[in-house]
């Protein structure tokens, strides 16, 4: 590259080695960069530069897909210290995108590099949709019950992310999903048991660190027992202190013991600690519990401050200052450019009028600078777009992902040996569903050995007219695969769809592509598979889990065991084999 850029040679070379090796290996853990001194950097900083380092801003795209001028202004005028990118479409674009914003940061007075972050819970596909390796959600890894696969998922994610110019991942999700009705965590959690979640979260933290990626257990002190989505309203949990400490805190304690360098807060009121304020704004939670009781010395980053749980109740300016007073180091600003201005301005004003002490601000800024030194961000400021394209989504990673998918796929019910279907019989298959049905049908067509037709309802709650159409199409099929999807309670129309197709007398297999609880709404179906593949908020096309489910339907061995209880039907740990 031109202009004296430092290419991500170490991370990218390691990523390429990972891509080409038959087995995934880890990189050396990060260490302090030579000549990188956080205290010396801090001593040179103005107040404006300090508060800028405490804000993580979401980027904004120009029409060409590259960062907009608003993003340049946020970096150069507001002097923000970290970003979470919008969703660049491909690995090459993501690398060029990261290089552009790093160029802008290099042009500031101090030239400090940006920490570039992403939400890569199920691999880099979470944010970079094309050309990357889709991995199972955490609940799929929980079903696989293999720390080795959880580590591989973290290393593959790190290899692709580092090659694209990312340093920081908001994972692993360390919430224990004890509430089946939880509308926002669900399959993002490893499961309902503390030991399972703690073991896999700890394994991933160690793997991320070894691969040179900042890991961020979230959402502290636990979002797994909520009944409301904090993007839309303010949840509260009412369990006692003993439950908090025995069920929800151990995964975070394990992450801290494994060396997690960052932790993300939850916009949840934990009444056993602070009955009035959500964890993000609570000194009792962030300082009293996380810092003092649990001994965490790393960086605390808030969840997105534009979520309604915070914004509707306190507003950006007040909440930003409250979060830092509570103990947060970095404010996640995911609104538009005006939200970034508000966040930086609120901190600057609070520092100026004494609402925030200089000591408190310096503590947070020092943690940000120390993290940049530890992960040698200045040395690895730039990415190589060609290498990002070569590493991301490579065939070796895809094969490993499919292995994880098969290990996760859970055969929950198989009465009268409905499954596996015979791929050599040439029979006609109808694939019916409510989301992602054509994609799933395409994967089934690759293994079915006979004609495959797909039908999808217009919404996730099929009407009686739509159900009648699905039944009409089933009349010309020899067997039916019906894919249901829920992120909470299964819509009634989907249960009626399954029952109507079952009533045709054709062999029917139901596949839950979201939460695994769907069978509780149609318990009489004779064959049922859970994939844990689709999350409530992203509804990304989970190609790996669709591939795995298709192969299991037609004879490959399912490896998963339920990481949750399906109340009244199937216990935690249940899973059948052929």
Coordinates of C-alpha atoms in Angstrom, one line a residue:
X1 CA 0.0 0.0 0.0
X2 CA 1.0 3.6 -0.5
X3 CA 1.8 6.4 2.0
X4 CA 3.9 4.3 4.4
X5 CA 0.9 2.3 5.6
X6 CA 1.5 -0.6 8.0
X7 CA -0.3 -3.6 6.6
X8 CA -1.8 -6.1 9.1
X9 CA 1.0 -8.5 8.2
X10 CA 1.1 -10.5 11.4
X11 CA -2.6 -11.0 11.9
X12 CA -3.3 -11.4 8.2
X13 CA -0.5 -13.9 7.7
X14 CA -1.8 -15.9 10.7
X15 CA -5.3 -15.7 9.3
X16 CA -4.1 -17.0 5.9
X17 CA -2.3 -19.9 7.7
X18 CA -5.5 -20.7 9.5
X19 CA -7.4 -20.6 6.3
X20 CA -5.1 -23.1 4.6
X21 CA -4.4 -25.4 7.5
X22 CA -6.3 -28.6 8.0
X23 CA -6.9 -27.7 11.6
X24 CA -7.6 -24.3 13.2
X25 CA -4.8 -23.0 15.3
X26 CA -4.5 -20.0 17.5
X27 CA -2.2 -17.0 17.2
X28 CA 0.1 -15.8 20.0
X29 CA -1.7 -13.7 22.6
X30 CA -1.4 -9.9 22.4
X31 CA 1.3 -8.0 24.3
X32 CA 2.3 -4.4 24.8
X33 CA 3.4 -2.7 21.6
X34 CA 7.0 -1.4 21.7
X35 CA 7.1 2.3 22.5
X36 CA 3.3 2.5 23.2
X37 CA 2.9 4.3 26.5
X38 CA -0.7 5.0 27.6
X39 CA 0.4 7.4 30.3
X40 CA 2.6 9.4 28.0
X41 CA -0.2 9.6 25.4
X42 CA -2.7 10.7 28.1
X43 CA -0.4 13.5 29.3
X44 CA -0.4 15.0 25.8
X45 CA -4.2 15.0 25.4
X46 CA -6.6 17.9 25.5
X47 CA -9.9 17.5 27.3
X48 CA -11.7 17.3 23.9
X49 CA -9.4 14.5 22.8
X50 CA -10.0 12.6 26.1
X51 CA -13.7 12.6 25.9
X52 CA -13.6 11.7 22.2
X53 CA -11.7 8.5 23.1
X54 CA -14.6 7.6 25.5
X55 CA -17.2 7.5 22.6
X56 CA -17.7 4.6 20.2
X57 CA -19.7 5.7 17.3
X58 CA -21.5 3.8 14.6
X59 CA -20.3 4.7 11.1
X60 CA -22.5 6.1 8.4
X61 CA -22.2 5.1 4.7
X62 CA -22.0 7.3 1.6
X63 CA -23.8 6.2 -1.5
X64 CA -20.7 4.3 -2.7
X65 CA -20.7 2.1 0.4
X66 CA -17.7 3.7 1.9
X67 CA -17.8 5.9 5.1
X68 CA -19.6 9.2 4.8
X69 CA -18.4 12.7 5.5
X70 CA -20.4 12.6 8.8
X71 CA -18.2 9.7 9.8
X72 CA -15.0 11.7 8.8
X73 CA -16.2 14.6 10.9
X74 CA -17.0 12.4 13.9
X75 CA -13.4 11.0 13.7
X76 CA -11.6 14.2 13.0
X77 CA -13.6 16.9 14.7
X78 CA -15.3 14.9 17.6
X79 CA -12.1 12.9 17.8
X80 CA -13.8 9.7 18.7
X81 CA -11.6 6.7 19.7
X82 CA -13.5 3.7 18.4
X83 CA -16.2 2.8 15.9
X84 CA -18.7 0.0 15.2
X85 CA -19.1 -0.1 11.5
X86 CA -22.3 -0.2 9.6
X87 CA -22.6 -3.4 7.6
X88 CA -20.1 -3.4 4.7
X89 CA -21.3 -5.9 2.1
X90 CA -18.1 -7.9 1.4
X91 CA -14.7 -8.6 3.1
X92 CA -12.9 -6.5 0.6
X93 CA -15.2 -3.5 1.1
X94 CA -14.9 -4.0 4.9
X95 CA -11.1 -3.8 4.7
X96 CA -11.2 -0.7 2.4
X97 CA -13.7 0.8 4.7
X98 CA -11.6 0.2 7.8
X99 CA -8.5 1.7 6.0
X100 CA -10.4 4.8 5.1
X101 CA -11.5 5.6 8.6
X102 CA -8.0 4.7 9.9
X103 CA -6.6 7.2 7.4
X104 CA -8.9 9.9 8.8
X105 CA -7.8 9.0 12.4
X106 CA -4.2 9.2 11.3
X107 CA -4.8 12.8 10.2
X108 CA -5.8 14.0 13.7
X109 CA -3.3 15.9 15.9
X110 CA -2.2 12.8 17.9
X111 CA -2.9 10.3 15.1
X112 CA -4.2 7.7 17.5
X113 CA -5.6 4.6 15.7
X114 CA -9.2 3.7 16.0
X115 CA -10.5 0.5 17.7
X116 CA -12.7 -0.9 15.0
X117 CA -15.4 -3.1 16.4
X118 CA -18.2 -5.4 15.3
X119 CA -21.1 -7.6 16.5
X120 CA -19.7 -11.0 15.5
X121 CA -21.7 -13.3 17.7
X122 CA -22.1 -16.0 14.9
X123 CA -19.1 -15.1 12.9
X124 CA -18.3 -12.1 10.8
X125 CA -21.4 -12.9 8.7
X126 CA -23.3 -11.1 11.5
X127 CA -22.1 -7.7 10.0
X128 CA -20.5 -8.6 6.7
X129 CA -23.2 -10.6 5.0
X130 CA -21.4 -11.8 1.8
X131 CA -18.2 -13.8 1.4
X132 CA -17.8 -14.7 5.0
X133 CA -18.2 -17.9 7.1
X134 CA -21.6 -18.3 8.8
X135 CA -21.2 -20.0 12.1
X136 CA -23.8 -21.5 14.5
X137 CA -25.4 -19.2 17.0
X138 CA -24.3 -19.7 20.6
X139 CA -27.2 -22.0 21.4
X140 CA -26.1 -24.2 18.5
X141 CA -22.6 -24.4 20.1
X142 CA -24.4 -25.1 23.4
X143 CA -26.2 -28.0 21.7
X144 CA -22.9 -29.3 20.3
X145 CA -21.5 -29.4 23.8
X146 CA -17.9 -29.2 22.5
X147 CA -15.5 -26.5 23.9
X148 CA -13.2 -27.3 21.0
X149 CA -15.8 -26.3 18.5
X150 CA -16.6 -23.1 20.4
X151 CA -12.9 -22.3 20.3
X152 CA -12.7 -23.0 16.6
X153 CA -15.7 -20.7 16.0
X154 CA -13.9 -17.9 17.9
X155 CA -10.6 -18.4 16.0
X156 CA -12.4 -18.5 12.6
X157 CA -14.2 -15.3 13.5
X158 CA -11.0 -13.7 14.6
X159 CA -9.1 -14.7 11.5
X160 CA -11.7 -13.2 9.2
X161 CA -12.3 -10.1 11.4
X162 CA -8.6 -9.2 11.8
X163 CA -8.0 -9.7 8.0
X164 CA -10.8 -7.1 7.5
X165 CA -9.3 -4.6 9.9
X166 CA -11.4 -5.3 13.0
X167 CA -9.9 -5.5 16.5
X168 CA -12.9 -5.8 18.8
X169 CA -15.8 -8.3 18.9
X170 CA -18.9 -7.9 21.1
X171 CA -18.9 -11.6 22.0
X172 CA -19.3 -14.1 23.6
X173 CA -22.9 -13.6 24.8
X174 CA -22.6 -14.8 28.4
X175 CA -26.3 -14.5 29.4
X176 CA -27.9 -17.7 30.8
X177 CA -31.2 -17.9 29.0
X178 CA -33.4 -19.1 31.9
X179 CA -36.6 -17.6 30.5
X180 CA -38.0 -19.3 27.4
X181 CA -40.1 -16.3 26.6
X182 CA -37.0 -14.0 26.5
X183 CA -37.6 -12.0 23.3
X184 CA -34.1 -10.7 22.7
X185 CA -31.5 -13.3 23.9
X186 CA -32.8 -16.7 23.0
X187 CA -30.5 -18.5 20.6
X188 CA -27.8 -15.9 21.2
X189 CA -27.2 -17.7 24.5
X190 CA -25.4 -21.0 24.9
X191 CA -28.3 -22.3 26.9
X192 CA -30.2 -22.4 30.2
X193 CA -27.5 -24.0 32.5
X194 CA -24.9 -21.9 34.1
X195 CA -22.1 -24.4 33.8
X196 CA -22.7 -24.9 30.1
X197 CA -22.7 -21.1 29.4
X198 CA -19.7 -20.4 31.7
X199 CA -17.6 -23.2 30.1
X200 CA -18.2 -22.2 26.5
X201 CA -17.9 -18.5 27.2
X202 CA -14.6 -18.9 29.0
X203 CA -13.3 -21.1 26.1
X204 CA -14.2 -18.5 23.6
X205 CA -12.7 -15.6 25.6
X206 CA -9.4 -17.5 25.7
X207 CA -9.5 -18.3 22.0
X208 CA -10.3 -14.7 21.0
X209 CA -7.5 -13.4 23.0
X210 CA -5.0 -16.0 21.6
X211 CA -6.1 -15.0 18.1
X212 CA -5.5 -11.3 18.7
X213 CA -9.2 -10.2 19.0
X214 CA -10.6 -8.3 21.9
X215 CA -13.4 -10.4 23.5
X216 CA -16.4 -8.7 25.2
X217 CA -18.6 -10.9 27.4
X218 CA -22.1 -9.4 27.5
X219 CA -24.6 -8.3 28.8
X220 CA -23.5 -7.8 32.4
X221 CA -24.8 -8.8 34.9
X222 CA -27.2 -10.9 32.8
X223 CA -30.0 -10.5 30.3
X224 CA -31.2 -14.1 30.2
X225 CA -34.2 -13.8 32.4
X226 CA -35.9 -10.8 30.9
X227 CA -39.4 -10.7 29.4
X228 CA -38.9 -7.5 27.4
X229 CA -36.6 -6.4 24.6
X230 CA -34.4 -3.6 25.9
X231 CA -34.3 -2.2 22.3
X232 CA -37.9 -1.3 22.9
X233 CA -38.5 -0.9 26.7
X234 CA -36.7 -1.1 30.0
X235 CA -36.7 -4.7 31.4
X236 CA -36.3 -5.6 35.1
X237 CA -35.4 -8.9 36.8
X238 CA -36.7 -9.7 40.2
X239 CA -34.7 -12.7 41.3
X240 CA -32.8 -12.5 44.6
X241 CA -29.1 -11.9 45.1
X242 CA -28.4 -15.6 45.6
X243 CA -29.9 -16.4 42.2
X244 CA -27.8 -13.6 40.6
X245 CA -24.6 -14.9 42.1
X246 CA -25.2 -18.6 41.5
X247 CA -26.9 -18.5 38.1
X248 CA -26.1 -15.3 36.1
X249 CA -22.7 -14.1 37.3
X250 CA -20.5 -17.2 36.9
X251 CA -20.1 -16.9 33.1
X252 CA -18.8 -13.3 33.6
X253 CA -16.6 -14.4 36.4
X254 CA -15.2 -17.1 34.1
X255 CA -14.6 -14.6 31.3
X256 CA -12.8 -12.3 33.7
X257 CA -10.6 -15.2 34.9
X258 CA -9.9 -16.1 31.2
X259 CA -8.6 -12.6 30.7
X260 CA -11.5 -10.7 29.1
X261 CA -10.3 -7.2 28.3
X262 CA -13.8 -5.7 27.9
X263 CA -17.3 -6.3 29.2
X264 CA -20.6 -4.9 27.9
X265 CA -23.4 -3.7 30.1
X266 CA -27.0 -4.6 30.1
X267 CA -29.9 -2.1 29.9
X268 CA -31.7 -4.1 32.6
X269 CA -32.7 -3.2 36.2
X270 CA -31.4 -5.9 38.5
X271 CA -33.5 -5.2 41.6
X272 CA -31.4 -7.3 43.9
X273 CA -28.5 -4.8 43.4
X274 CA -30.2 -1.5 42.3
X275 CA -34.0 -1.3 42.2
X276 CA -33.9 2.1 40.5
X277 CA -31.4 2.1 37.7
X278 CA -30.4 -0.2 34.8
X279 CA -27.0 -1.8 35.1
X280 CA -25.6 0.6 32.4
X281 CA -26.3 3.6 34.6
X282 CA -25.8 2.0 38.1
X283 CA -22.7 2.7 40.2
X284 CA -23.8 -0.2 42.4
X285 CA -23.6 -2.6 39.5
X286 CA -20.7 -1.4 37.5
X287 CA -18.4 -0.2 40.2
X288 CA -19.7 -1.9 43.3
X289 CA -20.4 -5.3 41.8
X290 CA -18.2 -5.6 38.6
X291 CA -15.1 -3.6 39.7
X292 CA -15.0 -4.0 43.5
X293 CA -16.6 -7.4 44.2
X294 CA -15.6 -9.2 41.0
X295 CA -12.3 -7.5 40.5
X296 CA -12.6 -6.6 36.8
X297 CA -9.9 -4.2 35.8
X298 CA -10.6 -4.0 32.0
X299 CA -12.7 -1.7 29.9
X300 CA -16.5 -1.4 30.4
X301 CA -18.5 -0.5 27.3
X302 CA -22.2 0.2 27.3
X303 CA -24.7 -1.4 25.1
X304 CA -26.2 1.0 22.5
X305 CA -27.4 4.1 24.2
X306 CA -30.0 4.9 21.6
X307 CA -32.0 1.8 22.7
X308 CA -35.4 2.7 24.1
X309 CA -34.6 1.2 27.5
X310 CA -32.2 4.1 28.0
X311 CA -33.1 6.9 25.5
X312 CA -36.8 7.1 26.4
X313 CA -36.2 7.4 30.1
X314 CA -33.0 9.5 30.4
X315 CA -32.0 10.9 27.0
X316 CA -28.6 10.8 25.4
X317 CA -26.9 13.6 27.3
X318 CA -28.0 12.6 30.8
X319 CA -27.5 8.9 30.3
X320 CA -24.0 9.3 28.8
X321 CA -22.8 11.2 31.9
X322 CA -24.6 8.8 34.3
X323 CA -23.0 5.8 32.6
X324 CA -19.5 7.2 33.1
X325 CA -20.3 8.2 36.7
X326 CA -21.4 4.6 37.2
X327 CA -18.1 3.2 35.9
X328 CA -18.5 2.8 32.2
X329 CA -15.4 3.7 30.1
X330 CA -16.8 3.8 26.5
X331 CA -20.2 5.0 25.5
X332 CA -21.7 3.1 22.5
X333 CA -23.4 5.8 20.3
X334 CA -25.4 4.0 17.6
X335 CA -27.7 6.8 16.6
X336 CA -27.0 9.3 13.8
X337 CA -24.3 12.0 13.7
X338 CA -26.2 14.3 16.0
X339 CA -26.2 11.5 18.7
X340 CA -22.4 11.4 18.5
X341 CA -22.3 15.1 18.9
X342 CA -24.6 14.9 22.0
X343 CA -22.5 12.1 23.6
X344 CA -19.2 13.9 23.2
X345 CA -20.7 17.2 24.1
X346 CA -22.3 15.8 27.3
X347 CA -19.0 14.4 28.5
X348 CA -17.1 17.6 27.6
X349 CA -19.6 19.8 29.5
X350 CA -19.6 17.5 32.5
X351 CA -15.8 17.5 32.6
X352 CA -15.8 21.3 32.3
X353 CA -18.4 22.0 35.0
X354 CA -17.0 19.3 37.4
X355 CA -19.9 16.9 37.1
X356 CA -17.3 14.4 36.0
X357 CA -13.9 14.5 37.8
X358 CA -10.7 14.6 35.8
X359 CA -9.6 11.6 37.7
X360 CA -12.6 9.6 36.6
X361 CA -12.2 10.6 33.0
X362 CA -8.5 9.9 33.0
X363 CA -9.2 6.4 34.3
X364 CA -11.4 5.6 31.4
X365 CA -9.2 7.1 28.8
X366 CA -6.1 5.3 30.1
X367 CA -8.0 2.0 29.7
X368 CA -8.9 2.8 26.1
X369 CA -5.3 3.7 25.3
X370 CA -3.9 0.7 27.2
X371 CA -6.2 -1.6 25.1
X372 CA -4.9 -0.1 21.9
X373 CA -1.3 -0.6 23.1
X374 CA -2.0 -4.2 24.2
X375 CA -3.5 -5.2 20.9
X376 CA -0.9 -3.2 18.9
X377 CA -3.5 -1.4 17.0
X378 CA -1.1 1.3 15.8
X379 CA 1.1 -1.4 14.3
X380 CA -1.8 -3.2 12.7
X381 CA -3.8 -0.1 11.6
X382 CA -4.4 -1.2 8.0
X383 CA -5.9 -4.2 6.3
X384 CA -5.2 -5.8 2.9
X385 CA -8.5 -6.1 1.0
X386 CA -7.2 -8.9 -1.3
X387 CA -6.2 -10.9 1.7
X388 CA -9.5 -10.2 3.5
X389 CA -11.3 -11.6 0.4
X390 CA -9.0 -14.7 0.3
X391 CA -9.2 -15.5 4.0
X392 CA -12.9 -14.8 4.6
X393 CA -15.3 -17.6 3.7
X394 CA -12.6 -19.9 2.4
X395 CA -13.3 -23.5 1.8
X396 CA -11.5 -24.8 4.9
X397 CA -13.5 -22.5 7.1
X398 CA -16.7 -23.5 5.4
X399 CA -16.0 -27.2 6.0
X400 CA -15.3 -26.5 9.7
X401 CA -18.5 -24.5 10.0
X402 CA -20.5 -27.3 8.5
X403 CA -19.0 -29.7 11.0
X404 CA -20.2 -27.4 13.8
X405 CA -23.6 -27.2 12.2
X406 CA -24.0 -31.0 12.1
X407 CA -22.8 -31.2 15.7
X408 CA -25.4 -28.6 16.7
X409 CA -28.4 -29.9 14.8
X410 CA -30.7 -31.7 17.3
X411 CA -33.1 -34.5 16.4
X412 CA -35.7 -34.0 19.1
X413 CA -38.4 -36.4 17.9
X414 CA -38.6 -39.3 15.4
X415 CA -41.6 -41.5 15.9
X416 CA -42.1 -44.4 13.6
X417 CA -38.7 -43.6 12.0
X418 CA -40.1 -40.9 9.8
X419 CA -36.4 -39.7 9.4
X420 CA -34.1 -40.0 7.7
X421 CA -35.6 -39.5 4.3
X422 CA -34.0 -41.6 1.6
X423 CA -32.0 -39.4 -0.8
X424 CA -32.0 -42.2 -3.5
X425 CA -35.8 -42.7 -3.7
X426 CA -36.5 -39.9 -6.2
X427 CA -39.6 -38.8 -4.3
X428 CA -41.0 -35.3 -4.4
X429 CA -40.5 -33.0 -1.4
X430 CA -42.5 -29.9 -0.4
X431 CA -40.6 -27.4 1.8
X432 CA -43.1 -25.1 3.5
X433 CA -42.3 -22.2 5.9
X434 CA -42.5 -18.6 6.9
X435 CA -39.0 -17.2 6.6
X436 CA -35.9 -18.2 4.5
X437 CA -37.9 -21.1 2.9
X438 CA -36.5 -20.8 -0.6
X439 CA -32.9 -20.9 0.7
X440 CA -33.6 -23.9 2.9
X441 CA -35.3 -25.6 0.0
X442 CA -32.3 -25.0 -2.2
X443 CA -30.1 -26.8 0.3
X444 CA -32.6 -29.7 0.5
X445 CA -32.6 -29.9 -3.3
X446 CA -28.8 -30.5 -3.2
X447 CA -29.2 -33.7 -1.1
X448 CA -32.8 -34.9 -1.8
X449 CA -32.3 -36.8 -5.0
X450 CA -35.8 -35.9 -6.2
X451 CA -37.9 -32.8 -7.1
X452 CA -38.1 -30.1 -4.4
X453 CA -40.8 -27.4 -4.3
X454 CA -40.9 -24.5 -1.8
X455 CA -43.8 -22.5 -0.5
X456 CA -43.6 -19.6 1.9
X457 CA -46.3 -17.6 3.8
X458 CA -46.4 -13.9 3.5
X459 CA -45.9 -13.3 7.2
X460 CA -44.8 -15.4 10.2
X461 CA -48.5 -16.0 11.1
X462 CA -50.0 -17.8 8.1
X463 CA -53.7 -17.2 7.3
X464 CA -56.2 -19.9 6.8
X465 CA -56.1 -19.2 3.1
X466 CA -52.4 -19.6 3.0
X467 CA -52.6 -22.8 5.0
X468 CA -55.1 -24.2 2.5
X469 CA -52.7 -23.4 -0.3
X470 CA -49.8 -25.2 1.4
X471 CA -52.1 -28.2 1.9
X472 CA -53.0 -28.1 -1.8
X473 CA -49.4 -28.2 -2.8
X474 CA -48.7 -31.0 -0.4
X475 CA -51.2 -33.2 -2.3
X476 CA -48.6 -33.6 -5.1
X477 CA -45.7 -34.2 -2.8
X478 CA -44.5 -37.5 -1.3
X479 CA -43.2 -35.9 1.9
X480 CA -43.2 -32.5 3.6
X481 CA -40.6 -30.5 5.5
X482 CA -42.2 -27.6 7.4
X483 CA -39.8 -25.0 8.8
X484 CA -41.2 -23.0 11.7
X485 CA -39.6 -19.8 13.2
X486 CA -40.1 -18.1 16.5
X487 CA -38.3 -15.6 18.6
X488 CA -40.7 -15.9 21.5
X489 CA -44.1 -17.5 21.5
X490 CA -44.8 -19.3 18.2
X491 CA -47.5 -17.5 16.1
X492 CA -50.7 -19.6 16.1
X493 CA -50.8 -19.7 12.3
X494 CA -47.6 -21.7 12.2
X495 CA -48.9 -24.3 14.6
X496 CA -52.1 -24.6 12.4
X497 CA -49.9 -24.9 9.3
X498 CA -48.0 -27.9 10.8
X499 CA -51.2 -29.6 12.0
X500 CA -52.8 -29.1 8.6
X501 CA -49.9 -30.6 6.8
X502 CA -49.7 -33.5 9.2
X503 CA -53.4 -34.2 8.6
X504 CA -52.6 -34.8 4.9
X505 CA -51.2 -38.2 6.0
X506 CA -47.9 -37.5 4.2
X507 CA -44.6 -38.0 6.1
X508 CA -44.0 -34.6 7.8
X509 CA -40.8 -33.4 9.5
X510 CA -40.8 -30.1 11.3
X511 CA -37.6 -28.0 11.6
X512 CA -37.4 -25.2 14.1
X513 CA -35.0 -22.7 12.5
X514 CA -35.2 -20.2 15.5
X515 CA -35.9 -21.1 19.1
X516 CA -36.2 -24.8 19.8
X517 CA -39.5 -24.5 21.8
X518 CA -41.8 -24.6 18.7
X519 CA -42.8 -28.2 19.1
X520 CA -44.7 -27.3 22.3
X521 CA -47.3 -25.7 20.0
X522 CA -47.6 -28.7 17.7
X523 CA -46.6 -31.7 20.0
X524 CA -48.2 -34.4 17.7
X525 CA -45.8 -33.9 14.8
X526 CA -43.9 -37.2 14.5
X527 CA -40.4 -35.8 13.5
X528 CA -38.8 -32.6 14.8
X529 CA -35.4 -31.1 14.4
X530 CA -34.0 -27.9 16.1
X531 CA -31.2 -25.8 14.4
X532 CA -31.1 -22.7 16.7
X533 CA -30.1 -20.8 13.5
X534 CA -32.1 -17.5 13.2
X535 CA -32.0 -14.7 15.7
X536 CA -34.8 -12.4 16.5
X537 CA -33.2 -9.1 15.4
X538 CA -31.1 -10.1 12.4
X539 CA -33.1 -12.9 10.8
X540 CA -29.9 -13.5 8.8
X541 CA -29.9 -16.3 6.3
X542 CA -28.2 -19.0 8.2
X543 CA -26.7 -21.0 5.3
X544 CA -24.6 -23.3 7.5
X545 CA -27.5 -24.4 9.6
X546 CA -29.8 -24.8 6.6
X547 CA -27.1 -27.0 5.0
X548 CA -26.7 -29.0 8.2
X549 CA -30.4 -29.5 8.7
X550 CA -30.9 -30.6 5.1
X551 CA -28.2 -33.2 5.5
X552 CA -29.6 -34.5 8.7
X553 CA -33.0 -34.8 7.1
X554 CA -31.5 -37.0 4.5
X555 CA -29.3 -39.2 6.6
X556 CA -26.3 -37.5 8.1
X557 CA -26.0 -38.1 11.9
X558 CA -27.3 -35.3 14.1
X559 CA -24.9 -34.4 16.9
X560 CA -26.9 -31.9 19.1
X561 CA -28.5 -32.3 22.5
X562 CA -31.0 -29.7 23.8
X563 CA -29.2 -26.9 25.7
X564 CA -32.6 -25.9 27.1
X565 CA -35.7 -27.6 28.5
X566 CA -38.8 -27.9 26.4
X567 CA -41.2 -27.8 29.3
X568 CA -43.4 -30.8 29.7
X569 CA -41.9 -32.6 26.7
X570 CA -38.1 -32.9 26.5
X571 CA -35.4 -32.3 29.2
X572 CA -32.2 -30.5 29.0
X573 CA -29.7 -32.8 27.3
X574 CA -32.2 -34.7 25.2
X575 CA -31.2 -35.6 21.7
X576 CA -31.7 -38.6 19.4
X577 CA -29.4 -40.3 16.9
X578 CA -30.2 -42.4 13.8

